[in-house]
PDB file of C-alpha atoms in Angstrom:
ATOM      1  CA  UNK G   1    -150.400  96.223  82.721  1.00 48.00           C
ATOM      2  CA  UNK G   2    -150.509  92.675  81.196  1.00 51.00           C
ATOM      3  CA  UNK G   3    -151.065  89.595  83.643  1.00 51.00           C
ATOM      4  CA  UNK G   4    -148.979  86.591  83.101  1.00 51.00           C
ATOM      5  CA  UNK G   5    -151.155  83.193  82.769  1.00 55.00           C
ATOM      6  CA  UNK G   6    -148.724  81.843  85.777  1.00 56.00           C
ATOM      7  CA  UNK G   7    -149.916  84.578  88.086  1.00 54.00           C
ATOM      8  CA  UNK G   8    -147.371  87.362  87.638  1.00 51.00           C
ATOM      9  CA  UNK G   9    -147.143  90.370  85.660  1.00 53.00           C
ATOM     10  CA  UNK G  10    -145.544  90.336  82.539  1.00 54.00           C
ATOM     11  CA  UNK G  11    -142.838  92.929  82.980  1.00 59.00           C
ATOM     12  CA  UNK G  12    -141.644  91.621  86.288  1.00 63.00           C
ATOM     13  CA  UNK G  13    -141.188  88.045  84.704  1.00 65.00           C
ATOM     14  CA  UNK G  14    -139.413  89.319  81.872  1.00 67.00           C
ATOM     15  CA  UNK G  15    -136.992  90.942  84.346  1.00 64.00           C
ATOM     16  CA  UNK G  16    -136.570  87.773  86.364  1.00 78.00           C
ATOM     17  CA  UNK G  17    -135.830  85.936  83.164  1.00 70.00           C
ATOM     18  CA  UNK G  18    -133.274  88.285  82.062  1.00 71.00           C
ATOM     19  CA  UNK G  19    -131.361  88.316  85.367  1.00 73.00           C
ATOM     20  CA  UNK G  20    -131.515  84.453  85.270  1.00 68.00           C
ATOM     21  CA  UNK G  21    -129.848  84.573  81.813  1.00 64.00           C
ATOM     22  CA  UNK G  22    -127.462  87.169  82.879  1.00 65.00           C
ATOM     23  CA  UNK G  23    -126.311  84.970  85.843  1.00 64.00           C
ATOM     24  CA  UNK G  24    -126.104  81.557  83.995  1.00 63.00           C
ATOM     25  CA  UNK G  25    -122.424  80.218  83.300  1.00 58.00           C
ATOM     26  CA  UNK G  26    -121.654  79.129  79.869  1.00 59.00           C
ATOM     27  CA  UNK G  27    -122.430  75.663  78.933  1.00 61.00           C
ATOM     28  CA  UNK G  28    -120.594  75.692  75.774  1.00 67.00           C
ATOM     29  CA  UNK G  29    -116.868  76.186  74.788  1.00 68.00           C
ATOM     30  CA  UNK G  30    -117.669  79.879  75.180  1.00 72.00           C
ATOM     31  CA  UNK G  31    -116.849  79.202  78.882  1.00 77.00           C
ATOM     32  CA  UNK G  32    -113.110  78.722  77.775  1.00 81.00           C
ATOM     33  CA  UNK G  33    -112.686  82.460  76.890  1.00 84.00           C
ATOM     34  CA  UNK G  34    -111.405  83.364  80.492  1.00 84.00           C
ATOM     35  CA  UNK G  35    -108.708  80.381  80.258  1.00 84.00           C
ATOM     36  CA  UNK G  36    -106.738  81.629  77.026  1.00 91.00           C
ATOM     37  CA  UNK G  37    -103.392  82.677  77.626  1.00 91.00           C
ATOM     38  CA  UNK G  38    -103.367  80.902  81.129  1.00 93.00           C
ATOM     39  CA  UNK G  39    -101.793  77.909  82.277  1.00 94.00           C
ATOM     40  CA  UNK G  40    -104.441  74.724  82.263  1.00 95.00           C
ATOM     41  CA  UNK G  41    -104.598  71.198  83.105  1.00 95.00           C
ATOM     42  CA  UNK G  42    -106.411  69.151  80.670  1.00 95.00           C
ATOM     43  CA  UNK G  43    -107.423  65.267  81.689  1.00 96.00           C
ATOM     44  CA  UNK G  44    -108.116  63.148  78.622  1.00 95.00           C
ATOM     45  CA  UNK G  45    -110.277  60.240  78.245  1.00 95.00           C
ATOM     46  CA  UNK G  46    -107.469  57.730  78.081  1.00 91.00           C
ATOM     47  CA  UNK G  47    -106.380  59.303  81.459  1.00 90.00           C
ATOM     48  CA  UNK G  48    -103.456  61.343  80.422  1.00 93.00           C
ATOM     49  CA  UNK G  49    -102.908  64.644  81.979  1.00 95.00           C
ATOM     50  CA  UNK G  50    -101.483  67.455  80.056  1.00 96.00           C
ATOM     51  CA  UNK G  51    -100.265  70.708  81.284  1.00 95.00           C
ATOM     52  CA  UNK G  52     -99.822  73.803  78.964  1.00 95.00           C
ATOM     53  CA  UNK G  53    -100.842  77.469  77.979  1.00 95.00           C
ATOM     54  CA  UNK G  54    -104.324  77.336  76.408  1.00 95.00           C
ATOM     55  CA  UNK G  55    -103.734  79.552  73.153  1.00 95.00           C
ATOM     56  CA  UNK G  56    -106.729  78.853  71.394  1.00 93.00           C
ATOM     57  CA  UNK G  57    -110.112  76.714  70.993  1.00 91.00           C
ATOM     58  CA  UNK G  58    -113.020  76.449  68.958  1.00 89.00           C
ATOM     59  CA  UNK G  59    -116.652  75.589  68.982  1.00 86.00           C
ATOM     60  CA  UNK G  60    -116.026  72.162  69.299  1.00 88.00           C
ATOM     61  CA  UNK G  61    -113.745  72.445  72.482  1.00 87.00           C
ATOM     62  CA  UNK G  62    -110.629  71.368  70.350  1.00 93.00           C
ATOM     63  CA  UNK G  63    -107.710  73.043  72.197  1.00 94.00           C
ATOM     64  CA  UNK G  64    -104.440  74.412  71.210  1.00 95.00           C
ATOM     65  CA  UNK G  65    -101.810  74.097  73.950  1.00 96.00           C
ATOM     66  CA  UNK G  66     -98.466  75.682  73.978  1.00 96.00           C
ATOM     67  CA  UNK G  67     -95.483  74.396  75.979  1.00 94.00           C
ATOM     68  CA  UNK G  68     -97.324  71.218  76.799  1.00 95.00           C
ATOM     69  CA  UNK G  69     -96.033  68.691  79.162  1.00 94.00           C
ATOM     70  CA  UNK G  70     -97.575  65.136  79.831  1.00 93.00           C
ATOM     71  CA  UNK G  71     -97.544  64.543  83.580  1.00 91.00           C
ATOM     72  CA  UNK G  72     -97.116  60.858  84.730  1.00 89.00           C
ATOM     73  CA  UNK G  73     -97.786  60.069  88.069  1.00 86.00           C
ATOM     74  CA  UNK G  74     -96.646  56.838  90.304  1.00 84.00           C
ATOM     75  CA  UNK G  75     -97.837  56.955  93.573  1.00 82.00           C
ATOM     76  CA  UNK G  76     -96.625  60.261  94.927  1.00 83.00           C
ATOM     77  CA  UNK G  77     -93.910  60.951  92.413  1.00 84.00           C
ATOM     78  CA  UNK G  78     -94.491  62.473  89.218  1.00 87.00           C
ATOM     79  CA  UNK G  79     -92.487  63.140  85.819  1.00 87.00           C
ATOM     80  CA  UNK G  80     -92.985  65.560  83.010  1.00 88.00           C
ATOM     81  CA  UNK G  81     -92.665  64.573  79.612  1.00 89.00           C
ATOM     82  CA  UNK G  82     -92.155  67.554  77.005  1.00 91.00           C
ATOM     83  CA  UNK G  83     -94.514  67.593  74.160  1.00 92.00           C
ATOM     84  CA  UNK G  84     -94.328  71.173  72.913  1.00 93.00           C
ATOM     85  CA  UNK G  85     -97.339  72.461  70.703  1.00 95.00           C
ATOM     86  CA  UNK G  86    -100.318  70.114  71.291  1.00 94.00           C
ATOM     87  CA  UNK G  87    -103.704  69.780  69.693  1.00 95.00           C
ATOM     88  CA  UNK G  88    -106.531  68.051  71.748  1.00 95.00           C
ATOM     89  CA  UNK G  89    -109.688  67.029  70.018  1.00 95.00           C
ATOM     90  CA  UNK G  90    -112.348  68.409  71.999  1.00 91.00           C
ATOM     91  CA  UNK G  91    -114.337  64.845  72.494  1.00 94.00           C
ATOM     92  CA  UNK G  92    -111.366  63.492  74.295  1.00 94.00           C
ATOM     93  CA  UNK G  93    -111.526  66.024  77.022  1.00 94.00           C
ATOM     94  CA  UNK G  94    -112.752  64.882  80.332  1.00 94.00           C
ATOM     95  CA  UNK G  95    -111.793  67.990  82.386  1.00 93.00           C
ATOM     96  CA  UNK G  96    -109.916  71.344  81.753  1.00 92.00           C
ATOM     97  CA  UNK G  97    -109.036  73.362  84.771  1.00 91.00           C
ATOM     98  CA  UNK G  98    -106.620  76.690  85.298  1.00 92.00           C
ATOM     99  CA  UNK G  99    -103.461  76.241  87.342  1.00 91.00           C
ATOM    100  CA  UNK G 100    -102.797  78.920  89.544  1.00 88.00           C
ATOM    101  CA  UNK G 101     -98.996  79.642  88.983  1.00 82.00           C
ATOM    102  CA  UNK G 102     -98.481  81.033  92.577  1.00 83.00           C
ATOM    103  CA  UNK G 103     -99.983  77.769  94.155  1.00 81.00           C
ATOM    104  CA  UNK G 104     -98.399  75.303  91.708  1.00 75.00           C
ATOM    105  CA  UNK G 105     -94.864  75.536  93.385  1.00 71.00           C
ATOM    106  CA  UNK G 106     -96.203  75.184  97.154  1.00 73.00           C
ATOM    107  CA  UNK G 107     -97.373  71.718  96.670  1.00 67.00           C
ATOM    108  CA  UNK G 108     -96.151  69.629  99.865  1.00 66.00           C
ATOM    109  CA  UNK G 109     -93.704  67.056  99.042  1.00 62.00           C
ATOM    110  CA  UNK G 110     -96.095  64.409 100.950  1.00 61.00           C
ATOM    111  CA  UNK G 111     -98.699  65.006  98.159  1.00 61.00           C
ATOM    112  CA  UNK G 112     -96.515  64.813  95.102  1.00 70.00           C
ATOM    113  CA  UNK G 113     -93.006  65.286  94.291  1.00 76.00           C
ATOM    114  CA  UNK G 114     -91.221  65.843  90.930  1.00 77.00           C
ATOM    115  CA  UNK G 115     -88.399  63.611  89.699  1.00 79.00           C
ATOM    116  CA  UNK G 116     -85.367  64.755  87.599  1.00 83.00           C
ATOM    117  CA  UNK G 117     -86.132  64.517  83.536  1.00 81.00           C
ATOM    118  CA  UNK G 118     -83.326  61.795  83.585  1.00 85.00           C
ATOM    119  CA  UNK G 119     -85.517  59.422  85.634  1.00 84.00           C
ATOM    120  CA  UNK G 120     -88.480  59.719  83.355  1.00 85.00           C
ATOM    121  CA  UNK G 121     -87.591  56.579  81.312  1.00 86.00           C
ATOM    122  CA  UNK G 122     -87.575  54.601  84.572  1.00 87.00           C
ATOM    123  CA  UNK G 123     -90.777  56.315  85.736  1.00 86.00           C
ATOM    124  CA  UNK G 124     -92.598  55.220  82.571  1.00 85.00           C
ATOM    125  CA  UNK G 125     -91.074  51.723  82.671  1.00 89.00           C
ATOM    126  CA  UNK G 126     -92.800  51.336  86.086  1.00 88.00           C
ATOM    127  CA  UNK G 127     -95.999  52.804  84.941  1.00 86.00           C
ATOM    128  CA  UNK G 128     -96.171  50.425  82.475  1.00 88.00           C
ATOM    129  CA  UNK G 129     -95.447  47.377  84.576  1.00 91.00           C
ATOM    130  CA  UNK G 130     -98.114  48.706  87.116  1.00 89.00           C
ATOM    131  CA  UNK G 131    -100.699  48.969  84.176  1.00 88.00           C
ATOM    132  CA  UNK G 132     -99.814  45.322  83.083  1.00 92.00           C
ATOM    133  CA  UNK G 133    -100.304  43.975  86.622  1.00 92.00           C
ATOM    134  CA  UNK G 134    -103.685  45.953  86.755  1.00 91.00           C
ATOM    135  CA  UNK G 135    -104.714  44.280  83.695  1.00 92.00           C
ATOM    136  CA  UNK G 136    -103.838  41.072  85.060  1.00 94.00           C
ATOM    137  CA  UNK G 137    -105.960  41.593  88.282  1.00 94.00           C
ATOM    138  CA  UNK G 138    -108.771  42.985  86.284  1.00 91.00           C
ATOM    139  CA  UNK G 139    -108.738  39.851  84.295  1.00 90.00           C
ATOM    140  CA  UNK G 140    -108.864  37.689  87.559  1.00 92.00           C
ATOM    141  CA  UNK G 141    -111.534  39.739  89.126  1.00 91.00           C
ATOM    142  CA  UNK G 142    -113.886  39.413  86.001  1.00 88.00           C
ATOM    143  CA  UNK G 143    -113.329  35.519  86.008  1.00 88.00           C
ATOM    144  CA  UNK G 144    -114.049  35.183  89.590  1.00 89.00           C
ATOM    145  CA  UNK G 145    -117.359  37.219  88.992  1.00 87.00           C
ATOM    146  CA  UNK G 146    -118.477  35.476  85.939  1.00 85.00           C
ATOM    147  CA  UNK G 147    -117.745  32.134  87.759  1.00 86.00           C
ATOM    148  CA  UNK G 148    -118.883  32.947  91.435  1.00 87.00           C
ATOM    149  CA  UNK G 149    -121.698  35.718  90.806  1.00 85.00           C
ATOM    150  CA  UNK G 150    -123.030  34.662  87.445  1.00 82.00           C
ATOM    151  CA  UNK G 151    -121.975  37.795  85.754  1.00 83.00           C
ATOM    152  CA  UNK G 152    -121.634  37.779  82.076  1.00 77.00           C
ATOM    153  CA  UNK G 153    -118.105  38.881  80.080  1.00 72.00           C
ATOM    154  CA  UNK G 154    -117.987  41.998  78.592  1.00 67.00           C
ATOM    155  CA  UNK G 155    -119.330  42.014  75.174  1.00 62.00           C
ATOM    156  CA  UNK G 156    -120.989  38.766  75.624  1.00 60.00           C
ATOM    157  CA  UNK G 157    -124.461  40.488  76.476  1.00 60.00           C
ATOM    158  CA  UNK G 158    -125.446  40.499  72.689  1.00 59.00           C
ATOM    159  CA  UNK G 159    -128.984  40.164  71.600  1.00 56.00           C
ATOM    160  CA  UNK G 160    -129.933  36.508  72.682  1.00 55.00           C
ATOM    161  CA  UNK G 161    -132.183  36.714  75.675  1.00 52.00           C
TER     162      UNK G 161
END
């Protein structure tokens, strides 16, 4: 029997390596194979949340979603905007998760409640107003941090030390 320089025998270390490889989860787009033809939620880099049936993907994790809706939240209310067939570029995906259809309809109304489709335009207006208010607040906050704490503005770092 051949002796491994680390101290173990070669055949047992080979078995351990095979066991480890057999139990390692996919870290590539191959991990998506179990999600094909299932309902998924995809969160994008810009914060949008898409819900649809994952029909296909490629090695870059580009996704093809069927019967897609964009879910827009405001507080504990949400509305779904139909998008239909949707292609998502893999580099924009932050998170992808499978949705359990049995549990989806059992979300308590204290957590989130749907609004009727006719009210979605009003929800979008409210979200837009909220985003504008957040931008104003962030600008004020950045100004205070620059003025009182010595922070530099974004993009002002440069190479001039």
